[in-house]
Amino acid sequence: MNQTAATTEQDIILTPNAAKRVAAIAEKQGKAAILRLAVEGGGCSGFQYRFGLSDSIEADDIAVEESGVTLVVDEISLDLVRGSAVDFVESLGGSAFQVTNPNAASGCGCGSSFSI
């Protein structure tokens, strides 16, 4: 995994499985393979994850690369997800990007919100 100079190995990880899924979505939509993870207030546990394709990397973004796909996180969100891994999982309940966040004290059943 290649990372910008502003990140360390422990900041955040994009798994190969997630990178593969982002690449497929980006190709289908004709966009750059840049996945943006943001943390917003709300959800049933206090904070919620937001994923979306991004057209560019902003000056205050932390970026990590895996298999030609870039994961970007703004500095404020990074404080809440530092040390996390972003994966793509498929199960009987459906498929989704999933964040394994060591900072989360609790989460909700759907996995899209958490508390610190």
Coordinates of N, CA and C in Angstrom, one line a residue:
M1 N 0.9 -1.2 0.0 CA 0.0 0.0 0.0 C 0.9 1.2 0.0
N2 N 0.7 2.1 -0.9 CA 1.4 3.4 -1.0 C 0.6 4.4 -0.2
Q3 N 1.3 5.3 0.5 CA 0.7 6.3 1.3 C 1.3 7.7 1.1
T4 N 0.6 8.7 1.3 CA 1.2 10.1 1.2 C 2.1 10.3 2.4
A5 N 3.0 11.2 2.3 CA 3.9 11.5 3.4 C 3.2 11.9 4.7
A6 N 2.0 12.4 4.5 CA 1.3 12.9 5.7 C 0.7 11.8 6.5
T7 N 0.7 10.5 6.1 CA 0.1 9.5 6.8 C 1.1 8.5 7.3
T8 N 0.7 7.7 8.3 CA 1.5 6.6 8.8 C 0.8 5.3 8.6
E9 N 1.5 4.2 8.8 CA 0.9 2.9 8.6 C -0.4 2.7 9.4
Q10 N -0.5 3.4 10.5 CA -1.6 3.1 11.4 C -2.8 4.1 11.2
D11 N -2.6 5.1 10.3 CA -3.7 6.1 10.2 C -5.0 5.4 9.7
I12 N -5.0 4.8 8.6 CA -6.2 4.1 8.1 C -5.8 3.2 6.9
I13 N -6.6 2.1 6.8 CA -6.2 1.1 5.8 C -7.4 0.9 4.9
L14 N -7.2 0.7 3.6 CA -8.2 0.3 2.6 C -7.8 -1.1 2.2
T15 N -8.7 -2.0 2.4 CA -8.4 -3.4 2.1 C -8.4 -3.7 0.6
P16 N -7.7 -4.7 0.2 CA -7.7 -5.0 -1.3 C -9.1 -5.3 -1.8
N17 N -10.0 -5.9 -1.0 CA -11.3 -6.2 -1.4 C -12.1 -4.9 -1.6
A18 N -11.9 -3.9 -0.7 CA -12.6 -2.7 -0.8 C -12.1 -1.9 -2.0
A19 N -10.8 -2.0 -2.3 CA -10.2 -1.3 -3.4 C -10.8 -1.9 -4.7
K20 N -10.9 -3.2 -4.8 CA -11.5 -3.8 -6.0 C -12.9 -3.3 -6.2
R21 N -13.7 -3.2 -5.2 CA -15.1 -2.8 -5.3 C -15.1 -1.3 -5.8
V22 N -14.3 -0.5 -5.2 CA -14.2 1.0 -5.6 C -13.9 1.1 -7.0
A23 N -12.8 0.3 -7.4 CA -12.4 0.4 -8.8 C -13.5 0.0 -9.8
A24 N -14.3 -1.0 -9.4 CA -15.4 -1.4 -10.3 C -16.5 -0.4 -10.4
I25 N -16.8 0.2 -9.2 CA -17.9 1.3 -9.2 C -17.4 2.5 -10.0
A26 N -16.1 2.9 -9.8 CA -15.6 4.1 -10.5 C -15.6 3.9 -12.0
E27 N -15.2 2.7 -12.4 CA -15.2 2.4 -13.8 C -16.6 2.4 -14.4
K28 N -17.5 1.9 -13.7 CA -18.9 1.8 -14.2 C -19.5 3.3 -14.3
Q29 N -19.1 4.1 -13.4 CA -19.6 5.5 -13.4 C -18.7 6.5 -14.2
G30 N -17.6 6.0 -14.7 CA -16.7 6.9 -15.4 C -16.0 7.9 -14.6
K31 N -15.7 7.6 -13.3 CA -15.1 8.5 -12.4 C -13.7 8.0 -11.9
A32 N -13.0 8.9 -11.3 CA -11.7 8.5 -10.7 C -12.0 7.5 -9.6
A33 N -11.0 6.7 -9.3 CA -11.1 5.7 -8.3 C -10.6 6.2 -6.9
I34 N -11.4 7.2 -6.5 CA -11.1 7.9 -5.2 C -12.3 7.7 -4.3
L35 N -12.2 7.0 -3.2 CA -13.2 6.8 -2.2 C -13.0 7.8 -1.1
R36 N -14.1 8.6 -0.8 CA -14.0 9.5 0.3 C -14.8 9.0 1.5
L37 N -14.1 8.9 2.6 CA -14.8 8.5 3.9 C -14.9 9.8 4.8
A38 N -16.1 10.1 5.2 CA -16.3 11.2 6.1 C -17.1 10.8 7.3
V39 N -16.9 11.4 8.4 CA -17.7 11.1 9.6 C -18.5 12.4 9.9
E40 N -19.8 12.1 10.1 CA -20.7 13.2 10.4 C -21.5 12.9 11.7
G41 N -22.0 14.0 12.3 CA -22.8 13.8 13.5 C -24.1 13.2 13.0
G42 N -24.7 12.4 13.9 CA -26.0 11.8 13.5 C -26.0 10.3 13.6
G43 N -27.0 9.7 13.1 CA -27.1 8.2 13.2 C -27.6 7.8 14.5
C44 N -27.8 6.6 14.7 CA -28.4 6.1 16.0 C -27.4 6.1 17.1
S45 N -26.1 6.2 16.8 CA -25.1 6.1 17.9 C -24.3 7.4 18.1
G46 N -24.6 8.4 17.4 CA -23.9 9.7 17.6 C -23.1 10.2 16.4
F47 N -22.4 9.3 15.7 CA -21.6 9.6 14.5 C -22.0 8.6 13.4
Q48 N -21.9 9.0 12.2 CA -22.1 8.1 11.1 C -21.1 8.2 10.0
Y49 N -20.8 7.1 9.3 CA -19.9 7.1 8.2 C -20.6 7.5 6.9
R50 N -19.9 8.3 6.1 CA -20.4 8.6 4.8 C -19.4 8.2 3.8
F51 N -19.8 7.5 2.8 CA -18.9 7.1 1.7 C -19.4 7.7 0.4
G52 N -18.4 8.0 -0.5 CA -18.8 8.5 -1.8 C -17.6 8.6 -2.7
L53 N -17.8 8.5 -4.0 CA -16.6 8.7 -4.9 C -16.3 10.2 -4.9
S54 N -15.1 10.6 -5.0 CA -14.6 11.9 -5.0 C -13.9 12.2 -6.4
D55 N -14.1 13.4 -6.8 CA -13.4 13.8 -8.1 C -12.0 14.2 -7.9
S56 N -11.6 14.6 -6.6 CA -10.3 15.0 -6.4 C -9.9 14.8 -4.9
I57 N -8.6 15.0 -4.7 CA -8.1 15.0 -3.3 C -7.8 16.4 -2.9
E58 N -8.5 16.8 -1.8 CA -8.4 18.2 -1.3 C -7.0 18.3 -0.5
A59 N -6.7 19.6 -0.3 CA -5.4 19.9 0.3 C -5.3 19.4 1.8
D60 N -6.4 19.3 2.5 CA -6.3 18.8 3.9 C -6.7 17.4 4.0
D61 N -6.8 16.6 2.9 CA -7.1 15.2 3.0 C -5.9 14.4 3.3
I62 N -6.1 13.3 4.0 CA -5.1 12.3 4.2 C -5.5 11.2 3.2
A63 N -4.5 10.7 2.4 CA -4.8 9.8 1.4 C -3.9 8.5 1.5
V64 N -4.6 7.4 1.3 CA -3.8 6.1 1.2 C -4.2 5.4 0.0
E65 N -3.3 4.6 -0.6 CA -3.6 4.0 -1.9 C -3.5 2.5 -1.7
E66 N -4.3 1.8 -2.4 CA -4.3 0.3 -2.4 C -4.7 -0.1 -3.8
S67 N -3.9 -0.9 -4.5 CA -4.2 -1.4 -5.8 C -4.7 -0.4 -6.8
G68 N -4.1 0.8 -6.8 CA -4.5 1.9 -7.7 C -5.7 2.7 -7.3
V69 N -6.3 2.4 -6.1 CA -7.5 3.1 -5.6 C -7.0 3.9 -4.4
T70 N -7.5 5.1 -4.3 CA -7.2 6.0 -3.3 C -8.3 6.2 -2.3
L71 N -8.1 6.1 -1.0 CA -9.0 6.4 0.0 C -8.6 7.7 0.6
V72 N -9.5 8.7 0.7 CA -9.2 10.0 1.3 C -10.2 10.2 2.5
V73 N -9.6 10.9 3.5 CA -10.3 11.2 4.7 C -9.8 12.6 5.1
D74 N -10.8 13.5 5.4 CA -10.4 14.8 5.9 C -9.8 14.7 7.3
E75 N -9.0 15.7 7.7 CA -8.2 15.6 8.9 C -9.2 15.5 10.1
I76 N -10.3 16.2 10.1 CA -11.2 16.1 11.3 C -11.8 14.7 11.4
S77 N -12.3 14.2 10.3 CA -12.8 12.8 10.3 C -11.8 11.8 10.7
L78 N -10.5 12.0 10.3 CA -9.4 11.1 10.6 C -9.3 10.9 12.1
D79 N -9.4 12.0 12.9 CA -9.3 11.9 14.3 C -10.3 10.8 14.9
L80 N -11.4 10.6 14.2 CA -12.4 9.7 14.7 C -12.3 8.3 14.2
V81 N -11.5 8.1 13.1 CA -11.3 6.8 12.5 C -9.9 6.4 12.4
R82 N -9.0 7.1 13.1 CA -7.6 6.7 13.0 C -7.4 5.2 13.5
G83 N -6.6 4.5 12.7 CA -6.4 3.1 13.0 C -7.4 2.1 12.4
S84 N -8.4 2.7 11.7 CA -9.5 1.9 11.2 C -9.1 1.2 9.9
A85 N -9.8 0.2 9.5 CA -9.7 -0.5 8.2 C -11.0 -0.4 7.5
V86 N -11.0 0.0 6.3 CA -12.2 0.1 5.4 C -12.2 -1.1 4.5
D87 N -13.3 -1.9 4.6 CA -13.4 -3.2 3.9 C -14.7 -3.2 3.1
F88 N -14.8 -4.1 2.2 CA -16.1 -4.3 1.5 C -16.5 -5.7 1.8
V89 N -17.7 -5.9 2.4 CA -18.2 -7.2 2.8 C -19.5 -7.6 2.1
E90 N -19.6 -8.8 1.8 CA -20.8 -9.4 1.2 C -21.4 -10.4 2.1
S91 N -22.7 -10.4 2.5 CA -23.3 -11.4 3.3 C -24.7 -11.6 2.9
L92 N -25.4 -12.4 3.6 CA -26.8 -12.7 3.2 C -27.6 -11.4 3.4
G93 N -27.2 -10.5 4.3 CA -28.0 -9.3 4.5 C -27.7 -8.2 3.5
G94 N -26.7 -8.5 2.6 CA -26.4 -7.5 1.5 C -24.9 -7.2 1.5
S95 N -24.5 -6.3 0.7 CA -23.1 -5.9 0.6 C -22.9 -4.4 0.9
A96 N -21.8 -4.1 1.5 CA -21.6 -2.7 1.9 C -20.1 -2.5 2.3
F97 N -19.7 -1.3 2.3 CA -18.4 -0.9 2.8 C -18.6 -0.9 4.4
Q98 N -17.5 -1.4 5.0 CA -17.6 -1.5 6.5 C -16.3 -1.0 7.1
V99 N -16.5 -0.2 8.2 CA -15.3 0.3 8.9 C -15.1 -0.4 10.2
T100 N -13.9 -1.0 10.4 CA -13.6 -1.6 11.6 C -12.8 -0.5 12.4
N101 N -13.5 0.1 13.3 CA -12.9 1.3 14.0 C -12.6 1.0 15.5
P102 N -11.3 1.0 15.8 CA -10.8 0.7 17.2 C -11.2 1.8 18.1
N103 N -11.6 3.0 17.6 CA -12.0 4.1 18.5 C -13.4 4.1 18.9
A104 N -14.2 3.3 18.3 CA -15.7 3.3 18.6 C -15.9 2.5 19.9
A105 N -16.6 3.2 20.8 CA -17.0 2.5 22.1 C -18.2 1.6 21.9
S106 N -19.0 2.0 20.9 CA -20.2 1.2 20.6 C -20.7 1.5 19.2
G107 N -21.5 0.7 18.7 CA -22.0 0.9 17.3 C -23.5 0.5 17.3
C108 N -24.0 0.6 16.1 CA -25.4 0.2 15.9 C -25.4 -1.1 15.1
G109 N -26.6 -1.7 15.0 CA -26.7 -3.0 14.3 C -26.4 -2.9 12.9
C110 N -26.7 -1.8 12.2 CA -26.5 -1.7 10.8 C -25.0 -1.4 10.5
G111 N -24.2 -1.0 11.5 CA -22.8 -0.8 11.2 C -22.4 0.5 10.6
S112 N -23.4 1.4 10.4 CA -23.1 2.7 9.8 C -23.0 3.9 10.8
S113 N -23.2 3.6 12.0 CA -23.0 4.7 13.0 C -22.3 4.1 14.2
F114 N -21.7 5.0 15.0 CA -20.9 4.6 16.2 C -20.8 5.7 17.2
S115 N -20.3 5.4 18.4 CA -20.1 6.5 19.4 C -18.7 6.3 19.9
I116 N -18.1 7.3 20.5 CA -16.8 7.3 21.0 C -16.8 7.3 22.5

